[in-house]
Coordinates of C-alpha atoms and ligand atoms in Angstrom, one line a residue:
M1 CA -151.9 -27.7 -162.8
S2 CA -150.9 -28.7 -158.6
A3 CA -154.3 -26.8 -157.2
A4 CA -155.4 -29.4 -154.8
P5 CA -158.6 -31.3 -156.0
D6 CA -161.8 -31.3 -153.8
T7 CA -162.2 -34.5 -152.5
T8 CA -165.6 -33.6 -149.7
G9 CA -167.4 -37.0 -148.9
L10 CA -165.1 -39.2 -151.4
T11 CA -162.1 -41.9 -150.7
F12 CA -158.8 -42.5 -152.4
R13 CA -158.7 -46.4 -153.1
Q14 CA -156.1 -47.7 -155.2
D15 CA -155.5 -51.6 -156.5
Y16 CA -158.8 -52.4 -155.4
F17 CA -159.8 -54.9 -158.4
A18 CA -159.9 -58.0 -156.1
D19 CA -162.6 -56.1 -154.2
R20 CA -165.9 -57.7 -156.4
T21 CA -167.7 -54.3 -155.2
A22 CA -165.5 -51.8 -156.1
W23 CA -164.7 -53.4 -159.5
R24 CA -168.4 -53.8 -160.3
A25 CA -168.7 -49.8 -159.4
L26 CA -165.7 -49.1 -162.5
V27 CA -167.7 -51.5 -164.8
S28 CA -170.9 -49.5 -163.9
L29 CA -168.6 -46.0 -164.3
L30 CA -167.4 -46.9 -167.8
H31 CA -170.7 -48.6 -168.8
D32 CA -172.2 -45.0 -167.6
T33 CA -169.4 -43.4 -169.5
F34 CA -168.6 -44.7 -172.5
G35 CA -171.5 -47.4 -173.1
I36 CA -168.8 -50.5 -173.1
D37 CA -169.2 -53.3 -170.6
I38 CA -165.8 -54.6 -169.6
G39 CA -168.1 -56.9 -166.9
P40 CA -167.3 -60.1 -169.7
L41 CA -163.3 -60.1 -168.6
M42 CA -163.9 -61.7 -165.1
E43 CA -165.0 -64.7 -167.4
L44 CA -161.9 -63.9 -170.0
G45 CA -159.5 -64.3 -167.4
G46 CA -159.5 -61.0 -165.4
P47 CA -157.6 -57.9 -165.7
D48 CA -154.2 -57.5 -166.9
P49 CA -152.5 -58.8 -163.3
S50 CA -150.9 -55.6 -163.7
S51 CA -153.4 -53.5 -163.4
M52 CA -153.2 -50.8 -161.1
P53 CA -156.6 -48.5 -160.2
F54 CA -156.9 -44.9 -158.9
G55 CA -160.3 -44.4 -157.8
W56 CA -162.2 -41.7 -155.2
F57 CA -165.4 -43.8 -153.7
A58 CA -168.0 -41.8 -153.0
E59 CA -169.7 -43.2 -149.4
D60 CA -172.5 -44.9 -150.8
G61 CA -169.5 -47.0 -153.0
T62 CA -170.5 -44.9 -156.2
L63 CA -166.7 -44.8 -158.0
A64 CA -166.9 -41.0 -158.6
A65 CA -163.2 -40.9 -160.8
N66 CA -161.2 -43.7 -161.7
L67 CA -158.2 -43.7 -164.1
S68 CA -156.1 -47.2 -164.1
A69 CA -152.6 -48.2 -165.2
F70 CA -151.4 -51.3 -166.5
A71 CA -148.0 -52.6 -168.2
M72 CA -148.8 -53.0 -171.8
P73 CA -144.9 -53.9 -173.4
I74 CA -144.6 -52.7 -177.3
V75 CA -142.0 -52.9 -179.5
V76 CA -141.6 -49.5 -181.8
N77 CA -139.0 -49.2 -184.8
G78 CA -137.8 -52.7 -183.7
R79 CA -137.1 -51.6 -180.5
R80 CA -138.9 -53.7 -177.2
I81 CA -140.1 -51.2 -174.7
S82 CA -141.3 -51.7 -171.7
A83 CA -144.2 -49.0 -171.9
A84 CA -147.2 -48.8 -169.4
A85 CA -150.7 -47.7 -170.9
L86 CA -153.6 -46.0 -168.9
Q87 CA -157.5 -47.0 -169.7
S88 CA -160.3 -46.2 -168.0
G89 CA -160.3 -42.5 -167.5
A90 CA -163.9 -40.9 -166.4
V91 CA -165.0 -38.5 -163.9
R92 CA -169.1 -38.9 -163.2
P93 CA -170.6 -35.7 -164.3
P94 CA -171.5 -34.6 -160.5
W95 CA -168.1 -34.3 -159.6
R96 CA -166.7 -33.0 -162.8
G97 CA -164.3 -29.7 -162.4
R98 CA -163.1 -30.6 -159.1
G99 CA -159.8 -31.6 -160.1
L100 CA -160.2 -35.2 -159.5
Y101 CA -159.0 -36.5 -163.1
R102 CA -156.0 -34.0 -162.2
D103 CA -155.0 -35.9 -159.2
V104 CA -155.7 -39.4 -160.8
T105 CA -153.8 -38.7 -163.4
N106 CA -151.1 -37.7 -161.3
K107 CA -150.7 -40.3 -159.3
A108 CA -151.0 -42.7 -162.1
L109 CA -148.0 -41.3 -163.5
D110 CA -145.9 -41.1 -160.4
W111 CA -147.1 -44.5 -160.1
C112 CA -145.9 -45.1 -163.9
S113 CA -142.7 -43.6 -163.1
Y114 CA -141.7 -45.4 -159.8
Q115 CA -142.0 -48.4 -161.8
G116 CA -139.6 -47.7 -163.9
F117 CA -141.7 -47.8 -167.2
E118 CA -139.8 -46.6 -170.5
A119 CA -142.4 -45.4 -171.7
I120 CA -147.0 -44.8 -171.5
V121 CA -149.4 -44.7 -173.7
L122 CA -153.2 -44.5 -173.9
Y123 CA -156.2 -43.6 -176.3
T124 CA -158.1 -40.4 -176.0
D125 CA -160.7 -37.8 -178.2
K126 CA -159.4 -35.0 -175.5
P127 CA -155.7 -35.1 -176.1
A128 CA -156.0 -31.3 -175.0
L129 CA -156.3 -33.2 -171.5
Y130 CA -152.8 -35.3 -171.8
E131 CA -150.4 -32.7 -173.3
P132 CA -149.8 -30.9 -170.5
Y133 CA -148.1 -33.9 -169.2
G134 CA -146.2 -34.1 -172.1
F135 CA -148.0 -36.6 -174.4
R136 CA -147.6 -36.4 -178.2
T137 CA -149.8 -38.0 -180.9
L138 CA -148.7 -40.2 -182.6
P139 CA -150.2 -40.7 -186.3
M140 CA -152.4 -44.1 -187.2
H141 CA -152.3 -45.4 -190.3
S142 CA -154.2 -48.9 -192.2
F143 CA -153.1 -50.3 -195.2
E144 CA -155.5 -50.7 -198.2
G145 CA -154.9 -52.4 -201.6
D146 CA -155.5 -55.1 -204.1
A147 CA -156.1 -58.9 -202.1
P148 CA -153.3 -61.5 -202.7
K149 CA -154.1 -64.9 -204.4
P150 CA -155.2 -67.0 -201.5
D151 CA -152.5 -70.0 -201.0
G152 CA -153.5 -73.1 -199.9
A153 CA -156.8 -75.7 -199.0
P154 CA -159.2 -74.0 -196.2
D155 CA -158.6 -74.7 -192.5
A156 CA -160.8 -72.8 -190.1
R157 CA -162.7 -72.8 -187.3
T158 CA -164.3 -70.1 -185.7
L159 CA -163.6 -69.7 -182.1
D160 CA -165.8 -68.6 -178.7
P161 CA -163.9 -67.5 -176.3
R162 CA -166.2 -67.5 -173.7
V163 CA -165.7 -71.7 -174.7
A164 CA -162.8 -73.1 -172.0
A165 CA -160.9 -74.6 -174.7
D166 CA -161.4 -71.9 -177.3
L167 CA -160.2 -69.7 -173.9
A168 CA -157.5 -71.7 -173.7
L169 CA -156.1 -72.2 -176.9
L170 CA -156.4 -67.9 -177.0
Q171 CA -154.6 -68.0 -174.1
D172 CA -151.7 -70.5 -175.4
L173 CA -151.1 -68.0 -178.8
L174 CA -151.6 -65.4 -176.9
A175 CA -148.0 -66.2 -174.8
R176 CA -146.2 -67.5 -177.5
R177 CA -146.9 -64.8 -180.4
E178 CA -144.8 -63.3 -182.1
A179 CA -145.1 -59.2 -182.9
V180 CA -147.4 -58.6 -185.7
S181 CA -145.1 -55.8 -186.8
D182 CA -141.9 -54.6 -185.6
T183 CA -142.8 -50.8 -186.0
L184 CA -145.3 -51.0 -183.9
A185 CA -147.3 -53.5 -182.1
V186 CA -148.0 -55.0 -178.3
T187 CA -146.1 -58.0 -177.6
G188 CA -148.6 -58.7 -174.3
S189 CA -151.3 -57.8 -172.7
P190 CA -153.9 -60.7 -173.7
A191 CA -156.5 -59.2 -171.2
M192 CA -156.8 -56.6 -173.9
F193 CA -157.3 -58.8 -177.0
L194 CA -160.0 -61.2 -174.2
I195 CA -161.8 -58.4 -173.8
N196 CA -162.1 -56.7 -177.4
T197 CA -163.3 -59.9 -178.7
Q198 CA -166.7 -58.8 -176.5
L199 CA -166.4 -55.3 -177.5
D200 CA -167.3 -56.1 -181.6
P201 CA -170.1 -58.4 -182.3
N202 CA -168.3 -58.3 -186.3
V203 CA -164.9 -58.9 -186.0
Q204 CA -164.7 -63.0 -186.4
L205 CA -161.8 -65.4 -184.4
T206 CA -160.6 -68.5 -186.8
F207 CA -158.0 -70.5 -185.5
I208 CA -155.8 -72.1 -188.7
E209 CA -154.6 -75.4 -187.3
K210 CA -152.1 -75.7 -189.9
L211 CA -151.1 -72.2 -189.4
D212 CA -151.0 -72.5 -185.7
A213 CA -152.3 -69.1 -185.8
V214 CA -155.7 -66.9 -184.7
I215 CA -156.8 -64.4 -187.2
A216 CA -159.0 -61.8 -186.3
W217 CA -160.6 -60.7 -189.1
K218 CA -164.1 -59.2 -190.6
L219 CA -165.6 -59.1 -194.5
D220 CA -167.2 -55.5 -195.3
G221 CA -169.2 -56.6 -199.1
E222 CA -165.5 -57.6 -201.2
R223 CA -163.1 -56.5 -199.0
F224 CA -161.3 -58.3 -196.0
I225 CA -160.0 -56.5 -193.0
L226 CA -157.6 -57.9 -191.0
L227 CA -157.1 -57.1 -187.6
D228 CA -155.2 -59.3 -186.1
V229 CA -152.9 -62.3 -185.8
L230 CA -152.1 -64.2 -183.2
A231 CA -149.4 -67.3 -184.1
P232 CA -145.6 -67.7 -182.8
S233 CA -144.6 -66.8 -186.9
I234 CA -146.9 -64.8 -188.7
P235 CA -148.0 -66.5 -191.7
S236 CA -148.2 -64.4 -195.6
L237 CA -152.0 -63.1 -196.2
A238 CA -152.0 -64.8 -198.8
A239 CA -151.4 -68.1 -196.3
I240 CA -154.3 -66.9 -193.7
L241 CA -156.8 -66.1 -197.0
G242 CA -156.3 -69.7 -198.1
G243 CA -156.9 -71.0 -194.2
L244 CA -160.0 -68.9 -194.1
G245 CA -161.3 -70.2 -197.7
I246 CA -162.1 -66.3 -198.9
K247 CA -161.3 -64.9 -201.9
P248 CA -161.9 -61.0 -201.6
S249 CA -160.7 -58.4 -204.1
R250 CA -159.6 -55.7 -201.5
A251 CA -157.7 -55.9 -198.0
E252 CA -157.6 -54.0 -195.3
I253 CA -154.7 -54.5 -192.7
L254 CA -154.9 -52.2 -189.4
F255 CA -151.3 -52.9 -188.7
N256 CA -148.1 -52.3 -190.4
P257 CA -148.2 -55.4 -193.2
E258 CA -144.4 -55.5 -193.1
K259 CA -144.6 -59.5 -192.2
L260 CA -147.3 -60.5 -194.3
G261 CA -145.7 -60.9 -197.8
W262 CA -147.9 -58.4 -199.3
N263 CA -148.2 -54.6 -199.4
G264 CA -151.2 -51.8 -199.3
A265 CA -150.7 -48.3 -199.7
P266 CA -151.2 -46.3 -196.2
L267 CA -153.7 -44.5 -195.5
P268 CA -154.3 -42.3 -192.1
S269 CA -156.5 -44.0 -190.1
S270 CA -158.9 -42.7 -186.5
L271 CA -159.9 -45.1 -185.0
H272 CA -163.5 -44.2 -183.5
G273 CA -162.3 -40.5 -183.9
T274 CA -159.4 -41.1 -181.3
H275 CA -155.5 -40.0 -180.9
F276 CA -152.9 -42.9 -180.2
M277 CA -150.9 -40.6 -177.5
I278 CA -147.5 -41.3 -176.2
R279 CA -145.4 -40.3 -173.7
G280 CA -140.7 -40.6 -172.7
L281 CA -139.8 -42.6 -175.6
D282 CA -136.7 -40.4 -177.0
G283 CA -135.8 -40.3 -180.6
P284 CA -138.0 -40.4 -184.0
E285 CA -141.4 -40.4 -184.6
L286 CA -142.5 -44.0 -185.8
Q287 CA -139.7 -44.8 -189.0
A288 CA -143.1 -46.2 -190.6
P289 CA -146.7 -45.8 -191.3
A290 CA -148.1 -48.1 -188.6
M291 CA -151.3 -48.3 -186.5
L292 CA -151.7 -50.5 -183.0
S293 CA -154.1 -53.2 -183.6
P294 CA -157.4 -52.8 -182.4
M295 CA -157.5 -55.4 -180.7
A296 CA -154.6 -53.8 -178.7
D297 CA -157.2 -50.6 -178.0
F298 CA -157.5 -50.1 -174.4
Ligands
COA301 C1 -162.5 -35.1 -168.9 C2 -163.1 -35.8 -167.3 C3 -161.8 -36.9 -167.8 C4 -162.6 -34.5 -166.7 O1 -162.9 -34.9 -165.5 P1 -162.7 -33.7 -163.9 O2 -162.5 -34.0 -163.5 O3 -163.5 -32.8 -164.5 O4 -161.3 -32.8 -164.7 P2 -160.8 -31.9 -163.8 O5 -161.7 -31.2 -163.1 O6 -159.6 -32.6 -162.6 O7 -159.6 -31.0 -164.2 C5 -158.3 -31.8 -165.5 C6 -157.6 -31.2 -166.2 O8 -158.3 -31.7 -167.5 C7 -158.4 -30.0 -168.4 N1 -160.2 -30.4 -168.9 C8 -161.3 -31.2 -167.8 N2 -162.0 -31.5 -169.2 C9 -161.3 -31.2 -170.1 C10 -162.0 -31.8 -171.7 N3 -163.0 -31.9 -172.4 N4 -160.4 -31.5 -172.8 C11 -159.4 -30.7 -172.5 N5 -159.3 -30.2 -171.5 C12 -160.3 -30.6 -170.1 C13 -159.1 -28.8 -167.2 O9 -159.2 -27.7 -167.7 C14 -157.5 -29.4 -166.0 O10 -156.8 -28.7 -166.4 P3 -155.8 -27.7 -165.4 O11 -154.6 -29.3 -164.8 O12 -155.0 -26.9 -166.2 O13 -156.8 -26.8 -164.2 C15 -164.1 -36.0 -167.7 O14 -165.0 -34.7 -167.8 C16 -165.1 -36.9 -168.3 O15 -165.1 -38.0 -167.8 N6 -165.3 -37.2 -169.0 C17 -166.3 -38.1 -170.4 C18 -164.8 -39.5 -170.6 C19 -164.0 -39.2 -170.9 O16 -164.0 -37.8 -171.9 N7 -162.5 -39.3 -170.1 C20 -161.1 -38.8 -171.0 C21 -160.7 -39.1 -172.1 S1 -159.8 -40.6 -172.3

């Protein structure tokens, strides 16, 4: 794992997000590699301010290889952890197999350890890529069961993060939110929530004023799917359904529902076939089945 990378014709840069041309090169790399468009992030408050990208650029400005780190505070088993997350890991096909990914991985891990993060997390469909660095997979579970009877009158307003007033409301609640679960949840990372609102067009964002809550949800026939709740005090599932004015027969919660006044059966989840991996956290596995909300997916 220590062979020097072949960096012929390439220039290394880190912390390059302020350079719009370099940022566009990353947008292009991620579009070409994963088919996702993170361009809209710039209209939603920009990348997480803690972001530290590590990239090798070709002479024409093409980003050949990249891996980014950013601070992603989480709560695990009731303990707040200052964690970093790795994301946007990709090497363009002509530059693969030269050790460039190993190089940016080592640089990102060195940066994380210099910054003093307690743990590092990532999502990947290639766990073997990260196991040599001490990452291990944490199994994820969603929760399913009969939906509770809705409680309270409808009070729902759909939000559009591209509308300035709605974005401000979201940012305010993102800053004041309580962790949706104490077993596993993010306690920060507003930029990830905002970009994820743009990546899945089926996710609805609804503000329920009387609950001081924004609900990220979907409906699949009779099944209500709850992705995330932004609120200083997490309301019950019954109050959420009442506020939304819907009466589904089934509910699926994409995080541990311990604060929702409702319980469901845990089901192994392989969100997009990806593994959630963690490095550096000592001690036991998750004390209960859990899942990191897809709105924190990075
Ligand atoms: C996976 C990817 C980043 C590898 O890039 P690369 O520059 O060819 O990788 P490197 O040459 O630096 O190889 C790094 C190490 O990863 C290993 N590796 C490469 N591709 C791998 C894969 N698909 N699965 C497991 N290990 C892999 C290499 O054998 C090498 O191991 P070593 O350090 O023991 O020698 C690149 O193929 C890619 O961008 N794929 C599409 C996007 C993707 O999968 N991103 C990462 C997942 S989050």
